[in-house]
C-alpha cells in the first residue's frame, strides 16, 4: 500500500488559479494565418469531402460480418484529406489519429458500450468516446501503447450517466445531492445498494475500475475519482441560476472539475504519476473544461448555468476571456518540460493545433457573445471563414446524425468504427 502518497488536487487548483490571473488577456500570437482565398479553397474541398463521406456512409456494407476493408480504406483516405490537406495538421497528426490505435480503441469501445447497455444512444457513446480519446492522448504522453482498457471504458462511461443526470433540468437539486451521496459511498469502497437500474449500471462501472486497480495498491486512483466526484457535486451550485462573482467561486469550481477529471484519466492509465505529470494533466483538464464552457455558453446562459463564460456573457463580450484561454493553453503546452520524446512532442503538437481549432470554432458558433472586431481578427487564423464554419457544423450535425440514428440491425457507428480499424 502506498501510504506516502499525497493527493494534490487542491494544491494544483490554487497554483493554476494564480497562473490564470497572471496569464495575458492580449490577443494571442498564432503560428499561421489564412487568406480569404485559402479559406474559400479549403471550403470547396471540405464540401466535396463531406459529399463523398455522406455517399460512402449511405452505401455502407450493412453487416458487421461482411468484408468491408476496401470501404474502410476509402473512408480513411477521405479523412486523411481533411486532416492533411484541409486542416493541415502537418507532421504525423493524421497518421496518429487514423493508424495509431485510436480507431481500434473506438471500435472496441462502441462494441463494449452497446453490450453494456443495449438502450444507449449514439450521442451518449460519442460523449463517452471523447473522454476515451483524451485518455488515448494521455497514453501516448505517458509512453504507453494506445489501447482499450476496462478502466478507460468504465470511467468514460460514467460521463454520459452522471453528467447528464446532474445537468438534467428534470431532476431536482435535492435528488441530485442524494444520488451524489450514494455514489460517493461507492467510490469510497463503502457498502451501498443501488437504488435503481440507473445506479446499478453506474456501480458496475466502478467495479470494473476496482478489478483493474486494487484499492490498497493504487489509492491515488480512488483519491482521483473522489476528487472529481466532489468537484461535480460542488458544480451543482452553477445550476442555481444567475450568480454574481461574489456569490460562488465559479473559477475555482471549474478548475477543480476540469483538472480533477483529466488527472483521474491519467491515474486510470498509469496507476501512478510523477508530480510534473500530475501538474500537466491538471492544467490540461482545466483547459478542456473551459473549452467545453466556451462551446456551451449560449445554452448555459439560456439555462442560467453559471460558468466563467456564461457569467461574463451576461454583462460583457468574451473577447478577453477567450484570448486568455488560448494563452493559457499555449503556456501549458509550450513550456512543458515533462513530455519530451519525439512521439510525445508530436502528440503535444497535435493537441495544440486541435485546441486552437476547437476554441476558434467555439467563438464562430457563439458569435453574438464576441465583438465584431474581435471575430474579424480571429477569423484570419481559421482554415474556414466563420460564416462557412457555422453552416458546416449545422450541415454535418444534421446529416450525419440522421444516418447514425437509423434503426439498422447493426448501428452505423459500430460499422464505421470497425471499418476504420481494419
Tab-separated table of N, CA and C in Angstrom, residues 345-420:
chain	number	residue	atom	x	y	z
A	345	UNK	N	6.307	14.791	-28.173
A	345	UNK	CA	6.303	16.136	-28.748
A	345	UNK	C	5.306	16.233	-29.901
A	346	UNK	N	5.237	15.183	-30.717
A	346	UNK	CA	4.292	15.184	-31.831
A	346	UNK	C	2.855	15.159	-31.317
A	347	UNK	N	2.617	14.409	-30.236
A	347	UNK	CA	1.271	14.378	-29.654
A	347	UNK	C	0.895	15.749	-29.103
A	348	UNK	N	1.829	16.420	-28.457
A	348	UNK	CA	1.550	17.764	-27.939
A	348	UNK	C	1.285	18.753	-29.075
A	349	UNK	N	2.016	18.595	-30.181
A	349	UNK	CA	1.782	19.471	-31.326
A	349	UNK	C	0.377	19.261	-31.884
A	350	UNK	N	-0.050	17.988	-31.924
A	350	UNK	CA	-1.398	17.676	-32.398
A	350	UNK	C	-2.448	18.234	-31.440
A	351	UNK	N	-2.210	18.101	-30.145
A	351	UNK	CA	-3.125	18.655	-29.144
A	351	UNK	C	-3.235	20.168	-29.318
A	352	UNK	N	-2.105	20.815	-29.504
A	352	UNK	CA	-2.076	22.277	-29.639
A	352	UNK	C	-2.896	22.745	-30.841
A	353	UNK	N	-2.652	22.134	-32.008
A	353	UNK	CA	-3.369	22.553	-33.216
A	353	UNK	C	-4.858	22.235	-33.113
A	354	UNK	N	-5.192	21.105	-32.499
A	354	UNK	CA	-6.602	20.739	-32.323
A	354	UNK	C	-7.308	21.704	-31.375
A	355	UNK	N	-6.601	22.104	-30.318
A	355	UNK	CA	-7.192	23.022	-29.343
A	355	UNK	C	-7.433	24.401	-29.949
A	356	UNK	N	-6.530	24.849	-30.811
A	356	UNK	CA	-6.729	26.134	-31.482
A	356	UNK	C	-8.012	26.095	-32.305
A	357	UNK	N	-8.169	25.037	-33.099
A	357	UNK	CA	-9.364	24.919	-33.936
A	357	UNK	C	-10.620	24.812	-33.073
A	358	UNK	N	-10.514	24.105	-31.948
A	358	UNK	CA	-11.646	23.943	-31.034
A	358	UNK	C	-12.124	25.293	-30.506
A	359	UNK	N	-11.195	26.125	-30.070
A	359	UNK	CA	-11.558	27.416	-29.490
A	359	UNK	C	-12.046	28.388	-30.553
A	360	UNK	N	-11.383	28.397	-31.701
A	360	UNK	CA	-11.833	29.266	-32.787
A	360	UNK	C	-13.251	28.890	-33.217
A	361	UNK	N	-13.531	27.593	-33.278
A	361	UNK	CA	-14.875	27.135	-33.641
A	361	UNK	C	-15.898	27.557	-32.598
A	362	UNK	N	-15.505	27.507	-31.319
A	362	UNK	CA	-16.415	27.927	-30.247
A	362	UNK	C	-16.790	29.394	-30.408
A	363	UNK	N	-15.825	30.218	-30.764
A	363	UNK	CA	-16.108	31.637	-30.975
A	363	UNK	C	-16.999	31.843	-32.196
A	364	UNK	N	-16.704	31.120	-33.273
A	364	UNK	CA	-17.501	31.257	-34.501
A	364	UNK	C	-18.952	30.860	-34.272
A	365	UNK	N	-19.169	29.799	-33.495
A	365	UNK	CA	-20.522	29.288	-33.279
A	365	UNK	C	-21.297	30.038	-32.199
A	366	UNK	N	-20.618	30.925	-31.489
A	366	UNK	CA	-21.280	31.756	-30.468
A	366	UNK	C	-20.959	33.224	-30.738
A	367	UNK	N	-21.062	33.604	-31.991
A	367	UNK	CA	-20.568	34.910	-32.437
A	367	UNK	C	-21.240	36.092	-31.744
A	368	UNK	N	-22.462	35.922	-31.272
A	368	UNK	CA	-23.163	37.032	-30.620
A	368	UNK	C	-22.528	37.423	-29.291
A	369	UNK	N	-21.670	36.573	-28.768
A	369	UNK	CA	-21.035	36.845	-27.483
A	369	UNK	C	-19.672	37.528	-27.626
A	370	UNK	N	-19.295	37.859	-28.865
A	370	UNK	CA	-17.999	38.487	-29.125
A	370	UNK	C	-18.198	39.768	-29.924
A	371	UNK	N	-17.229	40.664	-29.846
A	371	UNK	CA	-17.308	41.879	-30.652
A	371	UNK	C	-17.012	41.544	-32.111
A	372	UNK	N	-17.577	42.327	-33.026
A	372	UNK	CA	-17.352	42.099	-34.455
A	372	UNK	C	-15.878	42.277	-34.805
A	373	UNK	N	-15.232	43.226	-34.153
A	373	UNK	CA	-13.817	43.482	-34.428
A	373	UNK	C	-12.958	42.285	-34.025
A	374	UNK	N	-13.282	41.699	-32.883
A	374	UNK	CA	-12.505	40.551	-32.408
A	374	UNK	C	-12.695	39.350	-33.330
A	375	UNK	N	-13.930	39.087	-33.726
A	375	UNK	CA	-14.203	37.952	-34.609
A	375	UNK	C	-13.501	38.118	-35.949
A	376	UNK	N	-13.497	39.329	-36.460
A	376	UNK	CA	-12.827	39.582	-37.739
A	376	UNK	C	-11.335	39.306	-37.622
A	377	UNK	N	-10.768	39.686	-36.509
A	377	UNK	CA	-9.331	39.454	-36.290
A	377	UNK	C	-9.037	37.969	-36.100
A	378	UNK	N	-9.879	37.290	-35.337
A	378	UNK	CA	-9.675	35.870	-35.055
A	378	UNK	C	-9.868	35.014	-36.301
A	379	UNK	N	-10.762	35.451	-37.177
A	379	UNK	CA	-11.096	34.675	-38.376
A	379	UNK	C	-9.881	34.442	-39.272
A	380	UNK	N	-8.903	35.307	-39.211
A	380	UNK	CA	-7.693	35.167	-40.034
A	380	UNK	C	-6.903	33.913	-39.688
A	381	UNK	N	-7.151	33.353	-38.516
A	381	UNK	CA	-6.389	32.186	-38.067
A	381	UNK	C	-7.208	30.903	-38.151
A	382	UNK	N	-8.330	30.992	-38.838
A	382	UNK	CA	-9.194	29.828	-39.057
A	382	UNK	C	-9.030	29.330	-40.488
A	383	UNK	N	-8.991	28.004	-40.699
A	383	UNK	CA	-8.904	27.488	-42.076
A	383	UNK	C	-10.166	27.759	-42.883
A	384	UNK	N	-11.261	28.122	-42.195
A	384	UNK	CA	-12.526	28.435	-42.863
A	384	UNK	C	-13.018	29.817	-42.421
A	385	UNK	N	-13.796	30.467	-43.283
A	385	UNK	CA	-14.500	31.669	-42.854
A	385	UNK	C	-15.539	31.268	-41.802
A	386	UNK	N	-15.823	32.163	-40.879
A	386	UNK	CA	-16.740	31.833	-39.790
A	386	UNK	C	-18.149	31.556	-40.296
A	387	UNK	N	-18.582	32.273	-41.328
A	387	UNK	CA	-19.919	32.027	-41.872
A	387	UNK	C	-20.017	30.602	-42.402
A	388	UNK	N	-18.956	30.136	-43.041
A	388	UNK	CA	-18.942	28.764	-43.556
A	388	UNK	C	-18.863	27.764	-42.406
A	389	UNK	N	-18.052	28.077	-41.399
A	389	UNK	CA	-17.867	27.158	-40.280
A	389	UNK	C	-19.187	26.888	-39.569
A	390	UNK	N	-20.003	27.930	-39.395
A	390	UNK	CA	-21.307	27.741	-38.753
A	390	UNK	C	-22.210	26.844	-39.600
A	391	UNK	N	-22.205	27.059	-40.905
A	391	UNK	CA	-23.008	26.224	-41.799
A	391	UNK	C	-22.498	24.786	-41.806
A	392	UNK	N	-21.181	24.615	-41.742
A	392	UNK	CA	-20.584	23.278	-41.750
A	392	UNK	C	-21.032	22.471	-40.540
A	393	UNK	N	-21.008	23.084	-39.365
A	393	UNK	CA	-21.419	22.382	-38.154
A	393	UNK	C	-22.887	21.978	-38.226
A	394	UNK	N	-23.719	22.886	-38.728
A	394	UNK	CA	-25.149	22.571	-38.842
A	394	UNK	C	-25.386	21.446	-39.842
A	395	UNK	N	-24.723	21.525	-40.992
A	395	UNK	CA	-24.930	20.520	-42.031
A	395	UNK	C	-24.419	19.152	-41.583
A	396	UNK	N	-23.184	19.112	-41.107
A	396	UNK	CA	-22.601	17.838	-40.696
A	396	UNK	C	-23.394	17.234	-39.544
A	397	UNK	N	-23.769	18.092	-38.581
A	397	UNK	CA	-24.532	17.591	-37.449
A	397	UNK	C	-25.859	16.995	-37.859
A	398	UNK	N	-26.567	17.689	-38.731
A	398	UNK	CA	-27.890	17.236	-39.157
A	398	UNK	C	-27.813	15.969	-39.999
A	399	UNK	N	-26.960	15.963	-41.020
A	399	UNK	CA	-26.944	14.845	-41.962
A	399	UNK	C	-26.312	13.588	-41.372
A	400	UNK	N	-25.199	13.742	-40.660
A	400	UNK	CA	-24.571	12.559	-40.082
A	400	UNK	C	-25.391	12.018	-38.917
A	401	UNK	N	-26.024	12.920	-38.154
A	401	UNK	CA	-26.853	12.469	-37.037
A	401	UNK	C	-27.998	11.600	-37.532
A	402	UNK	N	-28.644	12.015	-38.618
A	402	UNK	CA	-29.771	11.236	-39.141
A	402	UNK	C	-29.317	9.858	-39.603
A	403	UNK	N	-28.119	9.770	-40.157
A	403	UNK	CA	-27.598	8.475	-40.603
A	403	UNK	C	-27.217	7.595	-39.418
A	404	UNK	N	-26.619	8.201	-38.409
A	404	UNK	CA	-26.177	7.425	-37.250
A	404	UNK	C	-27.348	6.954	-36.403
A	405	UNK	N	-28.456	7.666	-36.453
A	405	UNK	CA	-29.610	7.302	-35.640
A	405	UNK	C	-30.558	6.339	-36.346
A	406	UNK	N	-30.220	5.917	-37.557
A	406	UNK	CA	-31.061	4.947	-38.258
A	406	UNK	C	-31.140	3.655	-37.464
A	407	UNK	N	-32.317	3.066	-37.424
A	407	UNK	CA	-32.533	1.854	-36.631
A	407	UNK	C	-32.150	0.607	-37.436
A	408	UNK	N	-30.853	0.504	-37.766
A	408	UNK	CA	-30.372	-0.656	-38.510
A	408	UNK	C	-30.076	-1.813	-37.564
A	409	UNK	N	-29.961	-3.025	-38.138
A	409	UNK	CA	-29.619	-4.196	-37.328
A	409	UNK	C	-28.281	-3.988	-36.636
A	410	UNK	N	-27.317	-3.474	-37.390
A	410	UNK	CA	-26.015	-3.132	-36.828
A	410	UNK	C	-25.872	-1.613	-36.866
A	411	UNK	N	-25.706	-0.943	-35.717
A	411	UNK	CA	-25.633	0.515	-35.692
A	411	UNK	C	-24.509	1.049	-36.575
A	412	UNK	N	-24.754	2.203	-37.184
A	412	UNK	CA	-23.794	2.802	-38.095
A	412	UNK	C	-22.461	3.085	-37.420
A	413	UNK	N	-22.497	3.548	-36.159
A	413	UNK	CA	-21.235	3.870	-35.507
A	413	UNK	C	-20.357	2.635	-35.354
A	414	UNK	N	-20.966	1.477	-35.082
A	414	UNK	CA	-20.206	0.232	-34.964
A	414	UNK	C	-19.572	-0.155	-36.293
A	415	UNK	N	-20.327	-0.005	-37.379
A	415	UNK	CA	-19.827	-0.377	-38.702
A	415	UNK	C	-18.645	0.501	-39.098
A	416	UNK	N	-18.796	1.814	-38.940
A	416	UNK	CA	-17.734	2.731	-39.343
A	416	UNK	C	-16.488	2.530	-38.490
A	417	UNK	N	-16.661	2.419	-37.185
A	417	UNK	CA	-15.508	2.235	-36.305
A	417	UNK	C	-14.762	0.951	-36.638
A	418	UNK	N	-15.497	-0.117	-36.891
A	418	UNK	CA	-14.858	-1.385	-37.236
A	418	UNK	C	-14.134	-1.289	-38.577
A	419	UNK	N	-14.750	-0.613	-39.547
A	419	UNK	CA	-14.137	-0.477	-40.871
A	419	UNK	C	-12.841	0.326	-40.801
A	420	UNK	N	-12.832	1.395	-40.015
A	420	UNK	CA	-11.643	2.234	-39.911
A	420	UNK	C	-10.504	1.533	-39.190
